[in-house]
Amino acid sequence: MPEGDTVWQAARRLHDALAGQVLTRSDFRVPAYATVDLTGRTVLGTTPRGKHLLTRFDGGLTLHTHLRMEGAWKIYGNGGRWKGGPGHQIRAILGTADRTAVGYRLQVLEFLRTGEEEHAVGHLGPDLLGPDWNPGRALANLLADPARQLGEALLDQRNLAGIGNVYKSELCFLIGATPWLPVGALPADRAAKLPELAKRLLEVNRDRPVRRTTGLRDQDLFVYGRAFRPCLRCRTPIRVAEQGDGSRERPTYWCPACQTGPAPAPGPHRTPRSRPRTGN
């Protein structure tokens, strides 16, 4: 599940493989850009912005991609076998003399003038892993709608950029509040810690192959993906429910003993179809 840390990793892999290199192949398998050919252009680099990726080329052109839930950029040596999925899932190919980057299942793919990147990412709040990080602004954004549920506020990329469903659940556990608690009901001391806690979690995980929030060798996460298993702190069974308007599947995990605040009534329809992956 790509969140700010995994998107940062994807950007680094793309940058290391392509930056400073001349494209010898380009192929975009979406109708709007099927005729675009970047062969001969130099790749200037790739930078992350929240969950977005911006790959820049000479001539003032930027490729904007977003992984959403299932997207991925894979890097292969020329002549190597591509293993990211079936061919019909490929949306973009960027090749150089040494490496080929293949974009699978990219839900957003568009070209922008580099000077107009803000049209795609200007709505985002402070980036937890970016140079624009501002904890005061992030906190003010979160508190601007005090009646909003904490989990929903954390997921809103306009408040702060980089948090997804995993970090939402883990952050709420670490500050001892359920994701359904109104932001305005969060004690001031815990609210003040929230932005920097989020930043620390993403920073320590951006170089790790497996996301970890617990500091324990045998348990990576406190609550996410651990429905019905005992809480690592109090042994109470972890609960799971959907949060949001139902337009997306967002299983949300919490400990009813360690976290205070409202929670939805239990029900079989709130159990996720399968145990989510926690290490990507």
PDB file of C-alpha atoms in Angstrom, residues 5-16 46 53 67 72-73 75:
ATOM      1  CA  ASP A   5       7.632   6.455   2.654  1.00  0.00           C
ATOM      2  CA  THR A   6       7.141   3.940  -0.167  1.00  0.00           C
ATOM      3  CA  VAL A   7       6.550   6.715  -2.701  1.00  0.00           C
ATOM      4  CA  TRP A   8       9.810   8.322  -1.507  1.00  0.00           C
ATOM      5  CA  GLN A   9      11.545   4.985  -2.147  1.00  0.00           C
ATOM      6  CA  ALA A  10      10.010   4.744  -5.614  1.00  0.00           C
ATOM      7  CA  ALA A  11      11.202   8.250  -6.429  1.00  0.00           C
ATOM      8  CA  ARG A  12      14.722   7.415  -5.302  1.00  0.00           C
ATOM      9  CA  ARG A  13      14.814   4.254  -7.431  1.00  0.00           C
ATOM     10  CA  LEU A  14      13.605   6.161 -10.488  1.00  0.00           C
ATOM     11  CA  HIS A  15      16.051   8.988  -9.855  1.00  0.00           C
ATOM     12  CA  ASP A  16      19.038   6.688  -9.334  1.00  0.00           C
ATOM     13  CA  THR A  46      12.398  12.331 -10.073  1.00  0.00           C
ATOM     14  CA  LEU A  53       5.834  11.386  -8.343  1.00  0.00           C
ATOM     15  CA  LEU A  67       0.478   4.918  -7.605  1.00  0.00           C
ATOM     16  CA  ALA A  72       4.296   0.486  -9.003  1.00  0.00           C
ATOM     17  CA  TRP A  73       7.405   1.576 -10.849  1.00  0.00           C
ATOM     18  CA  ILE A  75      13.477  -0.903 -12.586  1.00  0.00           C
TER      19      ILE A  75
END
